[in-house]
Amino acid sequence: MSAALPAVEPPRTAVPGLDELADLVADGDVLVLSGAGLSTDSGIPDYRGASGSLRRHTPMTWQTFRRDPRGRHRYWARSYVGWPQMAAARPNAGHSAVARLQRAGLLGGVVTQNVDGLHQAAGARDVVELHGGLDRTVCLACGDVAGRAGLHRRLRAANPGFGPRVDEVNPDGDAELPDEVLDGFVMVDCTACGGGPLKPDVVFFGETVPRDRVDACFRLLEDSGSLLVLGSSLTVMSGYRFVLRAAELGIPVGVVNLGPTRGDAKVDVKVDAPLGAVLPELARRCGA
């Protein structure tokens, strides 16, 4: 009886552009810029994808939050309901692949447009949160910064009977609630100054990213060998400007995104495929 043939691993499905992307990343000094598409596999919807929340609701704007107490109250009621789902989200395979690439010494920095903290939860270090983080609050009166977990405990104590069920939260952490239930919600104020209104430590639509944060990201880009955009449509200028700057500096740009992006005409390598499948394979090919 002849010996059994050794098992042969089935061939991997070819992903257009992945070989070129692996070559780019393997050179090192890569600056990662991630967007909402990286977190969809963790249960957090994006804004502009096929099921993006911009198709279903208008996100809170900085102008409304600042000027309209009723709008601010509505946001916090929805955010209170949505926070447990955000807090329970866990990193997916894409986040873990980015952390592995960083540990392998191939990344010069990680900049994220996301506010969910999942890069850090996956083990990435020194992540620049371009739009801030939902795990913190800031007082609009005194500027005190505090943890979101403490605020949630205070809100739970102030709202023992408030807890309508929701199936999905939005990328900015709030949930859709009918107006008739909002009047029953009680908001609390800053504990540091005793009365200031609180804001999540995130950049709302219509708000400007702090200049020093943008400048720090530009410096990271200028010191990088390439820019790798992950899960961003680059529709808003806060992310697209880094692709524009990379093009000005002659820095090659790679993109992994499901669907078209605003920067497609300016990138050197584009992989149009699910990030949860592409990024672990990319890390494997780069020895991470």
Tab-separated table of C-alpha atoms in Angstrom:
chain	number	residue	atom	x	y	z
A	1	MET	CA	0.000	0.000	0.000
A	2	SER	CA	1.503	3.315	-1.039
A	3	ALA	CA	2.188	6.022	1.520
A	4	ALA	CA	-0.384	8.748	1.862
A	5	LEU	CA	0.395	11.954	0.070
A	6	PRO	CA	1.157	14.915	2.331
A	7	ALA	CA	-1.724	17.266	2.876
A	8	VAL	CA	-1.698	20.183	0.491
A	9	GLU	CA	-3.012	23.526	1.661
A	10	PRO	CA	-5.694	24.760	-0.748
A	11	PRO	CA	-4.601	27.802	-2.734
A	12	ARG	CA	-5.612	31.146	-1.294
A	13	THR	CA	-8.017	33.211	-3.305
A	14	ALA	CA	-6.079	35.920	-5.096
A	15	VAL	CA	-6.925	39.428	-3.889
A	16	PRO	CA	-6.100	42.061	-6.509
A	17	GLY	CA	-3.483	44.463	-5.210
A	18	LEU	CA	-2.562	42.484	-2.105
A	19	ASP	CA	0.880	41.455	-3.356
A	20	GLU	CA	1.761	45.062	-4.137
A	21	LEU	CA	0.370	46.217	-0.792
A	22	ALA	CA	2.442	43.625	1.073
A	23	ASP	CA	5.564	44.856	-0.701
A	24	LEU	CA	4.746	48.423	0.336
A	25	VAL	CA	4.158	47.546	3.994
A	26	ALA	CA	7.167	45.230	4.221
A	27	ASP	CA	9.408	48.230	3.539
A	28	GLY	CA	8.411	49.597	6.971
A	29	ASP	CA	7.908	53.133	8.297
A	30	VAL	CA	4.206	52.905	7.440
A	31	LEU	CA	1.740	55.432	8.846
A	32	VAL	CA	-1.706	53.860	9.297
A	33	LEU	CA	-4.809	56.028	8.962
A	34	SER	CA	-7.915	54.066	9.943
A	35	GLY	CA	-11.602	54.841	9.583
A	36	ALA	CA	-14.984	53.472	10.545
A	37	GLY	CA	-14.804	50.591	8.074
A	38	LEU	CA	-12.197	48.939	10.280
A	39	SER	CA	-14.676	48.655	13.174
A	40	THR	CA	-17.741	47.313	11.385
A	41	ASP	CA	-16.733	43.720	12.161
A	42	SER	CA	-16.830	44.709	15.835
A	43	GLY	CA	-20.501	45.619	15.537
A	44	ILE	CA	-20.037	49.375	15.119
A	45	PRO	CA	-21.632	50.615	11.890
A	46	ASP	CA	-19.869	53.066	9.616
A	47	TYR	CA	-21.364	56.289	8.315
A	48	ARG	CA	-21.142	55.882	4.562
A	49	GLY	CA	-20.995	52.173	3.707
A	50	ALA	CA	-23.783	50.082	2.286
A	51	SER	CA	-25.587	50.159	5.637
A	52	GLY	CA	-24.008	53.364	6.888
A	53	SER	CA	-25.862	55.360	9.510
A	54	LEU	CA	-25.798	58.564	7.445
A	55	ARG	CA	-28.390	56.808	5.305
A	56	ARG	CA	-30.693	56.576	8.306
A	57	HIS	CA	-30.009	59.535	10.584
A	58	THR	CA	-28.278	62.889	10.793
A	59	PRO	CA	-25.440	62.821	13.333
A	60	MET	CA	-25.136	65.394	16.074
A	61	THR	CA	-23.402	68.590	14.969
A	62	TRP	CA	-21.189	70.795	17.090
A	63	GLN	CA	-23.416	73.795	16.399
A	64	THR	CA	-26.538	72.035	17.704
A	65	PHE	CA	-24.778	70.565	20.730
A	66	ARG	CA	-23.307	73.907	21.752
A	67	ARG	CA	-26.292	76.194	21.146
A	68	ASP	CA	-29.378	74.031	21.705
A	69	PRO	CA	-29.898	72.688	25.258
A	70	ARG	CA	-32.725	70.493	23.979
A	71	GLY	CA	-30.481	69.026	21.296
A	72	ARG	CA	-27.755	68.414	23.889
A	73	HIS	CA	-30.266	66.689	26.181
A	74	ARG	CA	-31.453	64.525	23.268
A	75	TYR	CA	-27.870	63.527	22.455
A	76	TRP	CA	-27.057	62.479	26.017
A	77	ALA	CA	-30.257	60.442	26.373
A	78	ARG	CA	-29.400	58.541	23.200
A	79	SER	CA	-25.748	58.257	24.164
A	80	TYR	CA	-26.648	56.880	27.592
A	81	VAL	CA	-28.634	54.094	25.957
A	82	GLY	CA	-25.974	53.404	23.323
A	83	TRP	CA	-22.908	53.485	25.582
A	84	PRO	CA	-23.122	49.904	26.965
A	85	GLN	CA	-22.993	48.479	23.430
A	86	MET	CA	-20.031	50.693	22.552
A	87	ALA	CA	-18.241	49.772	25.776
A	88	ALA	CA	-18.800	46.072	25.101
A	89	ALA	CA	-17.356	46.193	21.557
A	90	ARG	CA	-14.192	44.138	21.126
A	91	PRO	CA	-11.337	44.418	18.608
A	92	ASN	CA	-11.701	42.358	15.465
A	93	ALA	CA	-9.139	40.588	13.296
A	94	GLY	CA	-8.300	43.819	11.482
A	95	HIS	CA	-7.412	45.663	14.690
A	96	SER	CA	-5.305	42.716	15.819
A	97	ALA	CA	-3.454	42.650	12.481
A	98	VAL	CA	-2.573	46.341	12.824
A	99	ALA	CA	-1.233	45.705	16.332
A	100	ARG	CA	0.871	42.805	15.022
A	101	LEU	CA	2.315	44.940	12.249
A	102	GLN	CA	3.238	47.544	14.839
A	103	ARG	CA	4.897	44.980	17.122
A	104	ALA	CA	6.854	43.735	14.111
A	105	GLY	CA	8.327	47.221	13.750
A	106	LEU	CA	6.705	47.962	10.388
A	107	LEU	CA	4.542	50.904	11.444
A	108	GLY	CA	5.812	54.388	12.143
A	109	GLY	CA	2.495	55.453	13.669
A	110	VAL	CA	-1.242	54.794	13.932
A	111	VAL	CA	-3.757	57.599	13.416
A	112	THR	CA	-7.447	56.779	13.679
A	113	GLN	CA	-10.580	58.688	12.788
A	114	ASN	CA	-12.506	56.298	15.038
A	115	VAL	CA	-13.591	57.158	18.577
A	116	ASP	CA	-14.097	53.586	19.841
A	117	GLY	CA	-10.672	52.827	21.369
A	118	LEU	CA	-10.464	49.436	19.643
A	119	HIS	CA	-6.940	49.926	18.304
A	120	GLN	CA	-5.685	50.342	21.859
A	121	ALA	CA	-7.779	47.425	23.100
A	122	ALA	CA	-6.088	45.242	20.456
A	123	GLY	CA	-2.658	46.231	21.775
A	124	ALA	CA	-1.645	49.100	19.488
A	125	ARG	CA	0.494	51.741	21.188
A	126	ASP	CA	0.680	55.529	20.921
A	127	VAL	CA	-2.469	55.755	18.827
A	128	VAL	CA	-3.397	59.300	17.778
A	129	GLU	CA	-7.174	59.683	18.058
A	130	LEU	CA	-7.810	62.317	15.412
A	131	HIS	CA	-11.448	62.773	16.439
A	132	GLY	CA	-11.020	62.058	20.159
A	133	GLY	CA	-12.416	59.205	22.213
A	134	LEU	CA	-15.856	58.304	23.527
A	135	ASP	CA	-14.329	56.924	26.726
A	136	ARG	CA	-13.776	60.474	28.009
A	137	THR	CA	-15.901	63.563	28.684
A	138	VAL	CA	-14.918	67.217	28.825
A	139	CYS	CA	-16.712	70.017	30.667
A	140	LEU	CA	-17.612	72.942	28.403
A	141	ALA	CA	-17.343	75.352	31.353
A	142	CYS	CA	-14.142	74.393	33.190
A	143	GLY	CA	-12.437	72.022	30.748
A	144	ASP	CA	-12.195	69.113	33.190
A	145	VAL	CA	-11.632	65.768	31.465
A	146	ALA	CA	-13.116	62.672	33.121
A	147	GLY	CA	-13.757	59.028	32.313
A	148	ARG	CA	-16.974	58.025	30.605
A	149	ALA	CA	-17.464	55.003	32.873
A	150	GLY	CA	-17.881	57.285	35.899
A	151	LEU	CA	-20.437	59.410	34.067
A	152	HIS	CA	-22.397	56.309	33.094
A	153	ARG	CA	-22.602	55.224	36.741
A	154	ARG	CA	-23.928	58.661	37.708
A	155	LEU	CA	-26.462	58.615	34.884
A	156	ARG	CA	-27.624	55.145	35.854
A	157	ALA	CA	-28.239	56.363	39.405
A	158	ALA	CA	-30.129	59.418	38.137
A	159	ASN	CA	-32.210	57.394	35.662
A	160	PRO	CA	-33.192	54.127	37.349
A	161	GLY	CA	-36.227	53.610	35.129
A	162	PHE	CA	-34.818	54.878	31.848
A	163	GLY	CA	-33.617	52.169	29.529
A	164	PRO	CA	-35.448	51.672	26.237
A	165	ARG	CA	-34.051	48.784	24.217
A	166	VAL	CA	-32.086	49.500	21.047
A	167	ASP	CA	-30.670	47.112	18.500
A	168	GLU	CA	-27.880	49.229	17.060
A	169	VAL	CA	-25.836	52.281	17.963
A	170	ASN	CA	-24.338	54.848	15.633
A	171	PRO	CA	-20.592	55.343	15.091
A	172	ASP	CA	-20.616	58.328	17.458
A	173	GLY	CA	-22.056	56.200	20.256
A	174	ASP	CA	-25.668	57.347	20.361
A	175	ALA	CA	-28.792	55.358	19.575
A	176	GLU	CA	-32.020	56.166	17.815
A	177	LEU	CA	-34.826	56.907	20.303
A	178	PRO	CA	-38.336	58.258	19.721
A	179	ASP	CA	-38.802	61.816	20.966
A	180	GLU	CA	-41.578	60.823	23.352
A	181	VAL	CA	-39.180	58.931	25.621
A	182	LEU	CA	-36.554	61.674	25.853
A	183	ASP	CA	-38.385	63.808	28.430
A	184	GLY	CA	-37.913	61.097	31.041
A	185	PHE	CA	-34.121	61.326	30.896
A	186	VAL	CA	-32.207	63.235	33.582
A	187	MET	CA	-28.782	64.628	32.651
A	188	VAL	CA	-26.074	65.327	35.233
A	189	ASP	CA	-23.429	68.056	35.175
A	190	CYS	CA	-19.684	68.330	35.750
A	191	THR	CA	-18.520	67.240	39.200
A	192	ALA	CA	-15.378	69.397	39.043
A	193	CYS	CA	-17.111	72.772	38.755
A	194	GLY	CA	-20.565	71.728	39.882
A	195	GLY	CA	-22.620	72.913	36.945
A	196	GLY	CA	-20.864	72.898	33.595
A	197	PRO	CA	-22.444	71.007	30.699
A	198	LEU	CA	-20.567	67.898	29.602
A	199	LYS	CA	-19.518	66.913	26.104
A	200	PRO	CA	-18.019	63.622	24.933
A	201	ASP	CA	-14.339	64.209	24.193
A	202	VAL	CA	-14.898	63.762	20.463
A	203	VAL	CA	-14.958	66.032	17.435
A	204	PHE	CA	-18.553	66.429	16.281
A	205	PHE	CA	-19.608	67.052	12.692
A	206	GLY	CA	-18.964	70.735	11.988
A	207	GLU	CA	-16.297	70.968	14.690
A	208	THR	CA	-12.618	71.560	13.915
A	209	VAL	CA	-9.953	69.008	14.813
A	210	PRO	CA	-7.457	70.746	17.153
A	211	ARG	CA	-4.634	72.256	15.116
A	212	ASP	CA	-1.867	70.800	17.270
A	213	ARG	CA	-3.287	67.307	16.737
A	214	VAL	CA	-3.390	67.771	12.970
A	215	ASP	CA	0.158	69.123	12.969
A	216	ALA	CA	1.369	66.119	14.971
A	217	CYS	CA	-0.194	63.799	12.386
A	218	PHE	CA	1.429	65.708	9.537
A	219	ARG	CA	4.807	65.303	11.250
A	220	LEU	CA	4.218	61.562	11.522
A	221	LEU	CA	3.380	61.471	7.825
A	222	GLU	CA	6.454	63.466	6.849
A	223	ASP	CA	8.643	60.966	8.735
A	224	SER	CA	6.940	57.955	7.116
A	225	GLY	CA	7.878	55.872	4.094
A	226	SER	CA	4.247	55.277	3.108
A	227	LEU	CA	0.642	55.924	4.145
A	228	LEU	CA	-1.795	53.023	4.590
A	229	VAL	CA	-5.484	53.989	4.712
A	230	LEU	CA	-7.751	51.357	6.279
A	231	GLY	CA	-11.529	51.439	6.114
A	232	SER	CA	-12.065	55.091	5.263
A	233	SER	CA	-13.995	56.529	2.341
A	234	LEU	CA	-11.906	59.710	2.749
A	235	THR	CA	-15.089	61.702	2.148
A	236	VAL	CA	-14.315	64.298	4.821
A	237	MET	CA	-11.244	66.482	4.665
A	238	SER	CA	-10.015	65.444	8.138
A	239	GLY	CA	-8.712	62.214	6.609
A	240	TYR	CA	-8.396	63.119	2.943
A	241	ARG	CA	-5.887	65.896	3.674
A	242	PHE	CA	-3.298	63.285	4.645
A	243	VAL	CA	-3.613	61.622	1.248
A	244	LEU	CA	-3.245	65.038	-0.398
A	245	ARG	CA	-0.149	65.801	1.685
A	246	ALA	CA	1.348	62.395	0.919
A	247	ALA	CA	0.858	63.064	-2.801
A	248	GLU	CA	2.579	66.448	-2.433
A	249	LEU	CA	5.528	64.829	-0.672
A	250	GLY	CA	5.801	61.896	-3.059
A	251	ILE	CA	4.954	59.398	-0.289
A	252	PRO	CA	3.247	56.263	-1.684
A	253	VAL	CA	-0.293	55.579	-0.490
A	254	GLY	CA	-2.016	52.220	-0.080
A	255	VAL	CA	-5.729	51.824	0.631
A	256	VAL	CA	-7.761	48.883	1.892
A	257	ASN	CA	-11.453	49.696	1.765
A	258	LEU	CA	-14.661	47.993	0.730
A	259	GLY	CA	-15.902	50.264	-2.030
A	260	PRO	CA	-14.624	53.464	-3.646
A	261	THR	CA	-12.901	56.291	-1.795
A	262	ARG	CA	-12.437	59.961	-2.545
A	263	GLY	CA	-8.696	59.388	-2.842
A	264	ASP	CA	-8.684	56.516	-5.347
A	265	ALA	CA	-7.167	58.635	-8.115
A	266	LYS	CA	-4.235	59.575	-5.884
A	267	VAL	CA	-3.299	56.205	-4.366
A	268	ASP	CA	-0.581	53.845	-5.547
A	269	VAL	CA	-2.170	50.569	-4.400
A	270	LYS	CA	-5.876	49.889	-3.779
A	271	VAL	CA	-7.342	46.707	-2.330
A	272	ASP	CA	-11.140	46.639	-2.530
A	273	ALA	CA	-12.014	43.807	-0.150
A	274	PRO	CA	-13.220	43.185	3.435
A	275	LEU	CA	-10.636	44.371	5.943
A	276	GLY	CA	-11.237	41.469	8.314
A	277	ALA	CA	-9.963	39.072	5.661
A	278	VAL	CA	-7.281	41.210	4.022
A	279	LEU	CA	-5.430	42.585	7.044
A	280	PRO	CA	-4.610	39.270	8.775
A	281	GLU	CA	-3.277	37.970	5.451
A	282	LEU	CA	-1.307	41.184	4.946
A	283	ALA	CA	0.250	40.798	8.400
A	284	ARG	CA	1.094	37.164	7.666
A	285	ARG	CA	2.806	38.032	4.400
A	286	CYS	CA	4.843	40.695	6.183
A	287	GLY	CA	5.958	38.251	8.865
A	288	ALA	CA	3.864	39.804	11.634
